[in-house]
Short mmCIF file of N, CA and C and ligand atoms in Angstrom, two decimals:
data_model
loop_
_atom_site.label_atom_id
_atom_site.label_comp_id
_atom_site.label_asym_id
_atom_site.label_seq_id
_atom_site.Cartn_x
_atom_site.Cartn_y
_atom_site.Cartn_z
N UNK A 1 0.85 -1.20 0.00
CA UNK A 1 0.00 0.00 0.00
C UNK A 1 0.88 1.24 0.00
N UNK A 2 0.69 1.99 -0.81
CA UNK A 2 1.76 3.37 -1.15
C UNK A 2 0.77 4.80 -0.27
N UNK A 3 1.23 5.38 0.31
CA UNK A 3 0.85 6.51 1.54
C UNK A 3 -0.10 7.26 -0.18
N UNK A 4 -0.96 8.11 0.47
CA UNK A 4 -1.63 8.87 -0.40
C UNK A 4 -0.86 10.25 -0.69
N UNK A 5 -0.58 10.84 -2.01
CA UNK A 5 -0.06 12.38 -2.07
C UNK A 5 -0.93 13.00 -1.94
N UNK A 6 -1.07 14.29 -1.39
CA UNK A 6 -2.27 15.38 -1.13
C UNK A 6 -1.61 16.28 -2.61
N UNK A 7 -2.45 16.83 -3.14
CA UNK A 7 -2.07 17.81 -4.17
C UNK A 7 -3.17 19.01 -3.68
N UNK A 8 -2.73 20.29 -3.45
CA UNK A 8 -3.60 21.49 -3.41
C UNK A 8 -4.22 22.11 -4.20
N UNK A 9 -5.32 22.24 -4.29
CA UNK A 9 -6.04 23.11 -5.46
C UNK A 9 -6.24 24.68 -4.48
N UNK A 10 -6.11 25.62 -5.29
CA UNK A 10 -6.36 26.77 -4.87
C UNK A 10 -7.65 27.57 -5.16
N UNK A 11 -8.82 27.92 -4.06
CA UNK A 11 -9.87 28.61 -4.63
C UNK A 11 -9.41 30.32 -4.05
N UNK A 12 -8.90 30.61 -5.51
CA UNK A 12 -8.12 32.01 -5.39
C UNK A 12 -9.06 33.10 -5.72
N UNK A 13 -9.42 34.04 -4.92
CA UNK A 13 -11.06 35.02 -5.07
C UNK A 13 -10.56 36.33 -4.92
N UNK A 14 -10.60 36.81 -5.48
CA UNK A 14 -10.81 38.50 -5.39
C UNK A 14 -11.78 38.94 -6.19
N UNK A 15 -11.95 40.25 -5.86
CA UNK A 15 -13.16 40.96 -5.84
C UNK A 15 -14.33 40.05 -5.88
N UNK A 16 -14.64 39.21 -5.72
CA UNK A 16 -15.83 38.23 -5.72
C UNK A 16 -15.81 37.33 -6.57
N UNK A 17 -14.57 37.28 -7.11
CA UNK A 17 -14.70 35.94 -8.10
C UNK A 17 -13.10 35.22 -7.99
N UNK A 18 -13.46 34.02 -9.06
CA UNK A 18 -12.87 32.42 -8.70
C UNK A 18 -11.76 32.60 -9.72
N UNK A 19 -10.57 32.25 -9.61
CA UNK A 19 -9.48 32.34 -10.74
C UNK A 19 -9.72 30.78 -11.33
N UNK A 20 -9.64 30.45 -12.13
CA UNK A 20 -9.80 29.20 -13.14
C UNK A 20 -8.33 29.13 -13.92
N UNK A 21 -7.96 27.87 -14.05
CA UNK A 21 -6.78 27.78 -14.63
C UNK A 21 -6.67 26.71 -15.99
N UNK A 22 -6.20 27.31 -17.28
CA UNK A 22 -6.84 25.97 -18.43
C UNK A 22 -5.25 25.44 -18.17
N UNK A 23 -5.36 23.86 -18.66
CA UNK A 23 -3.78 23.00 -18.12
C UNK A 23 -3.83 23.64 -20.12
N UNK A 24 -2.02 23.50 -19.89
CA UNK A 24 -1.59 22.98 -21.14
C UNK A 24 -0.72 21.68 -21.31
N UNK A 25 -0.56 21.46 -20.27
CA UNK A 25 0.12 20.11 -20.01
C UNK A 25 -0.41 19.17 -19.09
N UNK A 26 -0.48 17.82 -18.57
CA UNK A 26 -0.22 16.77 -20.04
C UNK A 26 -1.43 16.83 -20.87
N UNK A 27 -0.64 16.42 -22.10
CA UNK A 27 -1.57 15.94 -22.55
C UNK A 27 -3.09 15.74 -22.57
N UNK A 28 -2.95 14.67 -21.78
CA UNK A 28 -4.61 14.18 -21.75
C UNK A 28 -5.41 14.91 -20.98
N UNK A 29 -4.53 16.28 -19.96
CA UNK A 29 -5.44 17.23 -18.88
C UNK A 29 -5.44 18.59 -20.23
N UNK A 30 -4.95 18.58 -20.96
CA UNK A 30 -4.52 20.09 -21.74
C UNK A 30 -6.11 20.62 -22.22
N UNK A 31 -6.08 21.80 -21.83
CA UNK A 31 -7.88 22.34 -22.64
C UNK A 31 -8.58 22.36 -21.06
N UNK A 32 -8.35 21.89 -20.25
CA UNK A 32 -9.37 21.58 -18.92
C UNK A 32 -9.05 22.73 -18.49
N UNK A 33 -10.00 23.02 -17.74
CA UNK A 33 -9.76 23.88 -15.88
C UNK A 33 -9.50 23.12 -14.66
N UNK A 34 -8.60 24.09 -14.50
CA UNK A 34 -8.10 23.42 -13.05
C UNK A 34 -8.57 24.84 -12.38
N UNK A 35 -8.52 24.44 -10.60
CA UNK A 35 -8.24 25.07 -9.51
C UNK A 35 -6.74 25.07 -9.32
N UNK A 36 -6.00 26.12 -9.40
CA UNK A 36 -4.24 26.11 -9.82
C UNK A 36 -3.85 25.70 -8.69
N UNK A 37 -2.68 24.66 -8.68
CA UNK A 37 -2.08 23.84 -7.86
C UNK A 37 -1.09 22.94 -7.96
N UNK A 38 -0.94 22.44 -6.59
CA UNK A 38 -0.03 21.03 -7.08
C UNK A 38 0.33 20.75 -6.10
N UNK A 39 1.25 19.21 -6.04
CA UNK A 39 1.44 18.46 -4.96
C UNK A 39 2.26 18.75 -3.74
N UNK A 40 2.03 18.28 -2.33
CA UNK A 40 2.60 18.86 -1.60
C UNK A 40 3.93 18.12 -1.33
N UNK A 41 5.21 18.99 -0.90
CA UNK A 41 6.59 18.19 -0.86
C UNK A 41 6.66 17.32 0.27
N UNK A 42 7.41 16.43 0.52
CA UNK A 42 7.58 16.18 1.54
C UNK A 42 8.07 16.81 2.62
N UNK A 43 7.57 16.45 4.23
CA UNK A 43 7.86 17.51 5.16
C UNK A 43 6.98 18.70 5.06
N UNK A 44 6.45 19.31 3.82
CA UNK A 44 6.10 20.69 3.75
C UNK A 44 4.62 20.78 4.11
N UNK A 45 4.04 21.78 4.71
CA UNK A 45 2.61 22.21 4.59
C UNK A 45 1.49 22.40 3.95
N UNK A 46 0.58 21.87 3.85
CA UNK A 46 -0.02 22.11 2.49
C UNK A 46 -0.30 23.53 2.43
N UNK A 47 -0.45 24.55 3.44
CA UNK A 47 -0.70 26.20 3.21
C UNK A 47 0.15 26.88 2.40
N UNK A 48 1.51 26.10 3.12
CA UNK A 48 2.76 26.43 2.07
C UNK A 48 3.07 26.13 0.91
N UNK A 49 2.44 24.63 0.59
CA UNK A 49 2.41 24.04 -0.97
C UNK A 49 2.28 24.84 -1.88
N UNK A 50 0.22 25.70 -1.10
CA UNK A 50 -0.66 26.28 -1.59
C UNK A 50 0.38 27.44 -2.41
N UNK A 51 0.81 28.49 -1.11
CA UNK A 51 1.58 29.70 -1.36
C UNK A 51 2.83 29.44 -2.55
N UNK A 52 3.34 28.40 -2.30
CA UNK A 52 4.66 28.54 -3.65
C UNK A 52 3.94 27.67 -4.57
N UNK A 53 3.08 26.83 -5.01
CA UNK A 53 2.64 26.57 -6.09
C UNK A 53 2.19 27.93 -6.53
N UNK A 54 1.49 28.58 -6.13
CA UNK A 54 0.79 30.03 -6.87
C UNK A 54 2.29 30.62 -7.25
N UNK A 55 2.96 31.12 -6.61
CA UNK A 55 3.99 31.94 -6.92
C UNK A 55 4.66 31.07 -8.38
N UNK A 56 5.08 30.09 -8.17
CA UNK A 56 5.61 29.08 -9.23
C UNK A 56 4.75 29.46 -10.50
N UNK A 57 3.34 28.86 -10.79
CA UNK A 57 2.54 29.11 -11.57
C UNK A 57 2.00 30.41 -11.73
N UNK A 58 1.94 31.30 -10.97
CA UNK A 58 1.31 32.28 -11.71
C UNK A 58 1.92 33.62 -10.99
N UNK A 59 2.89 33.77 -10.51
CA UNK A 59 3.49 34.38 -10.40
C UNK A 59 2.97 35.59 -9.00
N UNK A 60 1.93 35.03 -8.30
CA UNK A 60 1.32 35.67 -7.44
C UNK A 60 2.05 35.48 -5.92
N UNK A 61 1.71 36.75 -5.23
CA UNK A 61 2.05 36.74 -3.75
C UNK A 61 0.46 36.64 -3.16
N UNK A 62 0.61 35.29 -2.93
CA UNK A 62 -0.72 35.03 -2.19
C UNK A 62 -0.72 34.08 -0.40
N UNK A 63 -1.96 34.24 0.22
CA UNK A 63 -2.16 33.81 1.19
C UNK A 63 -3.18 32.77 1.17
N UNK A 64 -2.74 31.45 2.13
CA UNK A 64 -3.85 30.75 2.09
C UNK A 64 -5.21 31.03 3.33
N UNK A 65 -6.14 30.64 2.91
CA UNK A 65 -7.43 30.68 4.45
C UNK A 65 -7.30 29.96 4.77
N UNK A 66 -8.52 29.21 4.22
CA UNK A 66 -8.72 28.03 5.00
C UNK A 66 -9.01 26.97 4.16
N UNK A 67 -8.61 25.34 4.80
CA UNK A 67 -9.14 24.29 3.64
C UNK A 67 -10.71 24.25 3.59
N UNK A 68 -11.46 23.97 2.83
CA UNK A 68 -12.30 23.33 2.02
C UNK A 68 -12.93 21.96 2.62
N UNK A 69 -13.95 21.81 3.27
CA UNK A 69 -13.93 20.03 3.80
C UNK A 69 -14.26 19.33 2.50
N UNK A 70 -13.58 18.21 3.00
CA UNK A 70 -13.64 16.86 1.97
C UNK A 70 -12.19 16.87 1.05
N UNK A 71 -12.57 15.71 0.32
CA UNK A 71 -11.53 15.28 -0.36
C UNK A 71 -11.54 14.48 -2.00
N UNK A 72 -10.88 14.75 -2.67
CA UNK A 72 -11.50 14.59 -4.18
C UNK A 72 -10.61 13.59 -4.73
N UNK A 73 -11.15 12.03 -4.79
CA UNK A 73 -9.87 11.28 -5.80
C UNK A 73 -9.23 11.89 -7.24
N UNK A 74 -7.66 11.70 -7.33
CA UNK A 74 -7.13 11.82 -8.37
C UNK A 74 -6.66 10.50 -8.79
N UNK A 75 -5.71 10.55 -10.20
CA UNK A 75 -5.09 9.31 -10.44
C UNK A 75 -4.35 9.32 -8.94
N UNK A 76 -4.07 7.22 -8.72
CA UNK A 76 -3.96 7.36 -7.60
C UNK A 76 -2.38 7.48 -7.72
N UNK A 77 -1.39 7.89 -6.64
CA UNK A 77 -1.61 7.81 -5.49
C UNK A 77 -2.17 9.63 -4.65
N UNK A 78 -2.67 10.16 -5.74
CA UNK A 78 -3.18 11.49 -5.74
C UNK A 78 -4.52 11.83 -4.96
N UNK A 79 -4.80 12.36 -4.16
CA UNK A 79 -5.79 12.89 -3.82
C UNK A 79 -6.00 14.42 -3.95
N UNK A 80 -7.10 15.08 -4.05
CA UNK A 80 -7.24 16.91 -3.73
C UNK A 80 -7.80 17.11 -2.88
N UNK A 81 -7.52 18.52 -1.97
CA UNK A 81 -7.64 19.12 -0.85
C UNK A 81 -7.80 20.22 -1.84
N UNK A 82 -8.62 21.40 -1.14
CA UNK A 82 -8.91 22.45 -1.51
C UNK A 82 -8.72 23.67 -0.43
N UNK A 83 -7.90 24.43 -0.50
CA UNK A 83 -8.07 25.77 0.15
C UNK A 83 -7.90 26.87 -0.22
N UNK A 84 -9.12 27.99 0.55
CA UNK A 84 -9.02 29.11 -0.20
C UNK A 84 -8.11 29.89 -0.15
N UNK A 85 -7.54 31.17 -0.97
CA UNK A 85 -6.64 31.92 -0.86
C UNK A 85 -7.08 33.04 -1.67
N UNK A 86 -5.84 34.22 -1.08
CA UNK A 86 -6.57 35.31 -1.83
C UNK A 86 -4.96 36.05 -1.80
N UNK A 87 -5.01 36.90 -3.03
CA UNK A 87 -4.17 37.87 -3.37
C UNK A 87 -3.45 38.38 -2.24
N UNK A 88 -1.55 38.91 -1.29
CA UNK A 88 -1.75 39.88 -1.13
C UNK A 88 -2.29 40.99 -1.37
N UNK A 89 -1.95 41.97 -0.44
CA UNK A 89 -1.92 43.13 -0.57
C UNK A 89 -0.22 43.75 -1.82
N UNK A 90 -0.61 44.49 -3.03
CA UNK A 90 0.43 44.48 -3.87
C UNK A 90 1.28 43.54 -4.77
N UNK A 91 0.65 42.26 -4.57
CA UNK A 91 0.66 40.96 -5.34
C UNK A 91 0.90 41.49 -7.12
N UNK A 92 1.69 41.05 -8.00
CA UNK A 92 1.50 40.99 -8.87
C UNK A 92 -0.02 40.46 -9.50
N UNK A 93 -0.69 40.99 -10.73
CA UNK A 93 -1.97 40.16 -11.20
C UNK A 93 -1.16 38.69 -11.72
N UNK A 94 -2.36 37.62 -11.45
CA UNK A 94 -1.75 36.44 -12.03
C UNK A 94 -1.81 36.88 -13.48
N UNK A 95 -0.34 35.42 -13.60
CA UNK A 95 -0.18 35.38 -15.41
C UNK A 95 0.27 33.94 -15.16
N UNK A 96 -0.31 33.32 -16.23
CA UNK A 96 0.04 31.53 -16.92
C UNK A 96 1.06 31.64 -16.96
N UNK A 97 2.31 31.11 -15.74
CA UNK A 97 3.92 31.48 -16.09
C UNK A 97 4.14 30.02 -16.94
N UNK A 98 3.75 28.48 -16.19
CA UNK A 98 3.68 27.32 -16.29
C UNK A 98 2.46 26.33 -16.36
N UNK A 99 2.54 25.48 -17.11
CA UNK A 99 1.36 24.51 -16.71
C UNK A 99 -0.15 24.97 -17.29
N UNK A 100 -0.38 26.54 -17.60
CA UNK A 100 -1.09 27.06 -18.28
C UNK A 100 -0.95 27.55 -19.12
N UNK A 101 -2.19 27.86 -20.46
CA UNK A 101 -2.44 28.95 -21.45
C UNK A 101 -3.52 29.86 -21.14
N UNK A 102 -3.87 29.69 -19.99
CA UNK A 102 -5.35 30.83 -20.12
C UNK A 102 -5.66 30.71 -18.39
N UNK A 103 -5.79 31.93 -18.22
CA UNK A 103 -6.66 32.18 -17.03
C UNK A 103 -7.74 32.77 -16.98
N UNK A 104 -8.87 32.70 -16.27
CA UNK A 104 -10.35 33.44 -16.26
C UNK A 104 -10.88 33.89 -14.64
N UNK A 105 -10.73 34.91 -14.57
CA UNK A 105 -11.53 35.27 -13.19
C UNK A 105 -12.96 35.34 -13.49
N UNK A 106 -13.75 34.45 -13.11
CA UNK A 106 -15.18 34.03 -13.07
C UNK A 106 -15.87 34.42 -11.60
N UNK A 107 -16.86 35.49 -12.29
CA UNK A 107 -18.02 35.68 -11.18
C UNK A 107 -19.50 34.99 -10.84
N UNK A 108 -19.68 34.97 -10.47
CA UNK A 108 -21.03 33.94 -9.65
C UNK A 108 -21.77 33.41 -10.49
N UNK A 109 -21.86 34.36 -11.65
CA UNK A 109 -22.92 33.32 -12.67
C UNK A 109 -21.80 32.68 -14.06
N UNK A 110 -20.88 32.76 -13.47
CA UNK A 110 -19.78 31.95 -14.74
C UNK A 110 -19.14 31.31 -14.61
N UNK A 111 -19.23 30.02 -13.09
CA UNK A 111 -18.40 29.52 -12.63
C UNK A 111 -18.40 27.93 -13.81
N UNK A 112 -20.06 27.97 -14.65
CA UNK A 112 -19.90 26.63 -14.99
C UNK A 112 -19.38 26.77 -16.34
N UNK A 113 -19.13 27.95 -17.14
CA UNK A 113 -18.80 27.86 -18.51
C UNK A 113 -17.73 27.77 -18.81
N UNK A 114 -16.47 27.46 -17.68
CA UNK A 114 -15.36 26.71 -18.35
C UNK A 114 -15.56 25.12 -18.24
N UNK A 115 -14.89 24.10 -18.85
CA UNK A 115 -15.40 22.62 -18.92
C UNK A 115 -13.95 22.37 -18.29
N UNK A 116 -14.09 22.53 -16.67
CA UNK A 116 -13.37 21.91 -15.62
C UNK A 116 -13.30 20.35 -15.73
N UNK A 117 -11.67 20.24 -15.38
CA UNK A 117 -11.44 18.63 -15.25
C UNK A 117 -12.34 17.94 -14.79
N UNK A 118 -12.69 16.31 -14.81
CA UNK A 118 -14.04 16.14 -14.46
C UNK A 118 -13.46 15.92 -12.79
N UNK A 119 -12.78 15.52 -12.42
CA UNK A 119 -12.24 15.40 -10.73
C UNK A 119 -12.20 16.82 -10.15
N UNK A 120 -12.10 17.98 -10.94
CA UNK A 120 -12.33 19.10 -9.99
C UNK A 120 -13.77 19.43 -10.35
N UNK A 121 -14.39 18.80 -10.76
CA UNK A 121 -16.26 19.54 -10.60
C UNK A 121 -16.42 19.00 -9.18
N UNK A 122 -16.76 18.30 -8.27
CA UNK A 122 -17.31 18.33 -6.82
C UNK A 122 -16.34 18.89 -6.35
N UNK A 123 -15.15 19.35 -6.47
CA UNK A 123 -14.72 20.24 -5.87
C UNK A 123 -14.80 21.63 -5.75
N UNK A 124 -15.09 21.80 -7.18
CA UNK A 124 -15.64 23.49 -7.46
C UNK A 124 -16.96 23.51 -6.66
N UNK A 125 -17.84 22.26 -6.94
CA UNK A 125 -19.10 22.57 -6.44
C UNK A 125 -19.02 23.09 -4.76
N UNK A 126 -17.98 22.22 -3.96
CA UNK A 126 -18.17 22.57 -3.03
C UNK A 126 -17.11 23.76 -2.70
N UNK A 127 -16.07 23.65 -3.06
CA UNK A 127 -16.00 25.39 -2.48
C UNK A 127 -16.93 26.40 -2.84
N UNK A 128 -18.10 26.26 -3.80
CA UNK A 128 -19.08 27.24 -3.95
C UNK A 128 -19.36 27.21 -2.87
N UNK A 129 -20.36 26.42 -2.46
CA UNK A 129 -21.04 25.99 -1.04
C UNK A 129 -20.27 26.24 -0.07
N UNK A 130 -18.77 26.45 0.26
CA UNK A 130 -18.25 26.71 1.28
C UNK A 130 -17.82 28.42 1.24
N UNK A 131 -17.65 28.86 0.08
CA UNK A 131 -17.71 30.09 -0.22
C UNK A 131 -18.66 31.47 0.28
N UNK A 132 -19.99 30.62 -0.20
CA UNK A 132 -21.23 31.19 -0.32
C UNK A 132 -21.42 31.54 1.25
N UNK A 133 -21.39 30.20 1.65
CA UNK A 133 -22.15 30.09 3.42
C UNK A 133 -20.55 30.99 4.23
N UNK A 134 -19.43 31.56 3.69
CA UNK A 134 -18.87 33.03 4.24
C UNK A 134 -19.13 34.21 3.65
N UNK A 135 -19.47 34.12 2.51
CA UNK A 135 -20.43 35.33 2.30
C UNK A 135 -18.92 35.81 1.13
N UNK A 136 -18.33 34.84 0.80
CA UNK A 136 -17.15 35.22 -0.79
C UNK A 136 -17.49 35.15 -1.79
N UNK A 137 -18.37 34.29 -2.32
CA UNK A 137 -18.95 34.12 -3.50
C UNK A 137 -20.33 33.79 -3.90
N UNK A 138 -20.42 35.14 -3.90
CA UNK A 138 -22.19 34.95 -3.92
C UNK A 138 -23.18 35.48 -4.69
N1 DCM B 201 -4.66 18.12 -10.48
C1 DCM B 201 -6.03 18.09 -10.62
N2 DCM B 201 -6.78 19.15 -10.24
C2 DCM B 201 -6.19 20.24 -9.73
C3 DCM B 201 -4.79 20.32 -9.59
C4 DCM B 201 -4.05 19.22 -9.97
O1 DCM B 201 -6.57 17.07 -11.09
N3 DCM B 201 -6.96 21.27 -9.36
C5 DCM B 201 -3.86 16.94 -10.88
C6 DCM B 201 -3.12 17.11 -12.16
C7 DCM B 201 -1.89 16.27 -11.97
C8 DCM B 201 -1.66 16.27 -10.48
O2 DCM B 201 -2.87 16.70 -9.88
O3 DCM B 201 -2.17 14.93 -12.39
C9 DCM B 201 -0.52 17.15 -10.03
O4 DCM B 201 -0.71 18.46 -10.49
P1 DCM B 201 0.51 19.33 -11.05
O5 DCM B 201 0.95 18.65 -12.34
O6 DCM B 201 -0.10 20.69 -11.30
O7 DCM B 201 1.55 19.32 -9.99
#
């Protein structure tokens, strides 16, 4: 039995809306939306994962909140965790440094018109629902 990897997805919000991330890599994920992320190192935190995956990928100075309950199978030995985060204060705007061609900040009524990986739809669904009931995305 091989230990499970946690990989972080980020529900990154400002001004009231959701950053969306299209993969360009691999392959078989390229064209999808992701929640921007990635796996956590060993030893390391997933808050911290959270914080230098963003910086890595999109070039942002960001903070994490809080996780997201539940948990989303990936290929295994992958699982997702979700936590929210939000821009510093003076943060560069994100830009697709890696791993992307396109970003979309989506507000409340546009969260479904990108065609998200199918393993991050109950996850989007529920950070809506965890969003909403703090009063971030609504
Ligand atoms: N992944 C995913 N959904 C996300 C973030 C990542 O399904 N929101 C998957 C894609 C990869 C793996 O997790 O198979 C590791 O991600 P990365 O390649 O970004 O490190």
């Amino acid at each position: 039995m091989s230990e499970r990897i946690v990989v972080v997805g980020a529900a990154l919000v400002d001004d009231g809306r959701l950053l969306a991330a299209r993969r360009s890599a691999p392959v078989e994920l390229a064209g999808r939306w992701e929640l921007p992320g990635g796996k956590v190192e060993p030893g390391e935190s997933a808050d911290a994962a959270l914080v230098r995956e963003l910086r890595e990928e999109l070039g942002v100075d960001a903070e994490a909140g809080g996780r997201v309950p539940g948990e989303w199978p990936l290929k295994s030995p992958y699982v997702l965790h979700v936590w929210t985060a939000r821009l510093r204060p003076g943060s560069a705007a994100p830009e697709p440094l890696e791993d992307h061609d396109e970003l979309r900040w989506l507000g409340p009524g546009e969260i479904w018109d990108v065609h998200w990986l199918d393993q991050d739809v109950p996850a989007v669904r529920q950070t809506l629902a965890h969003l909403g009931a703090a009063g971030g995305l609504t």
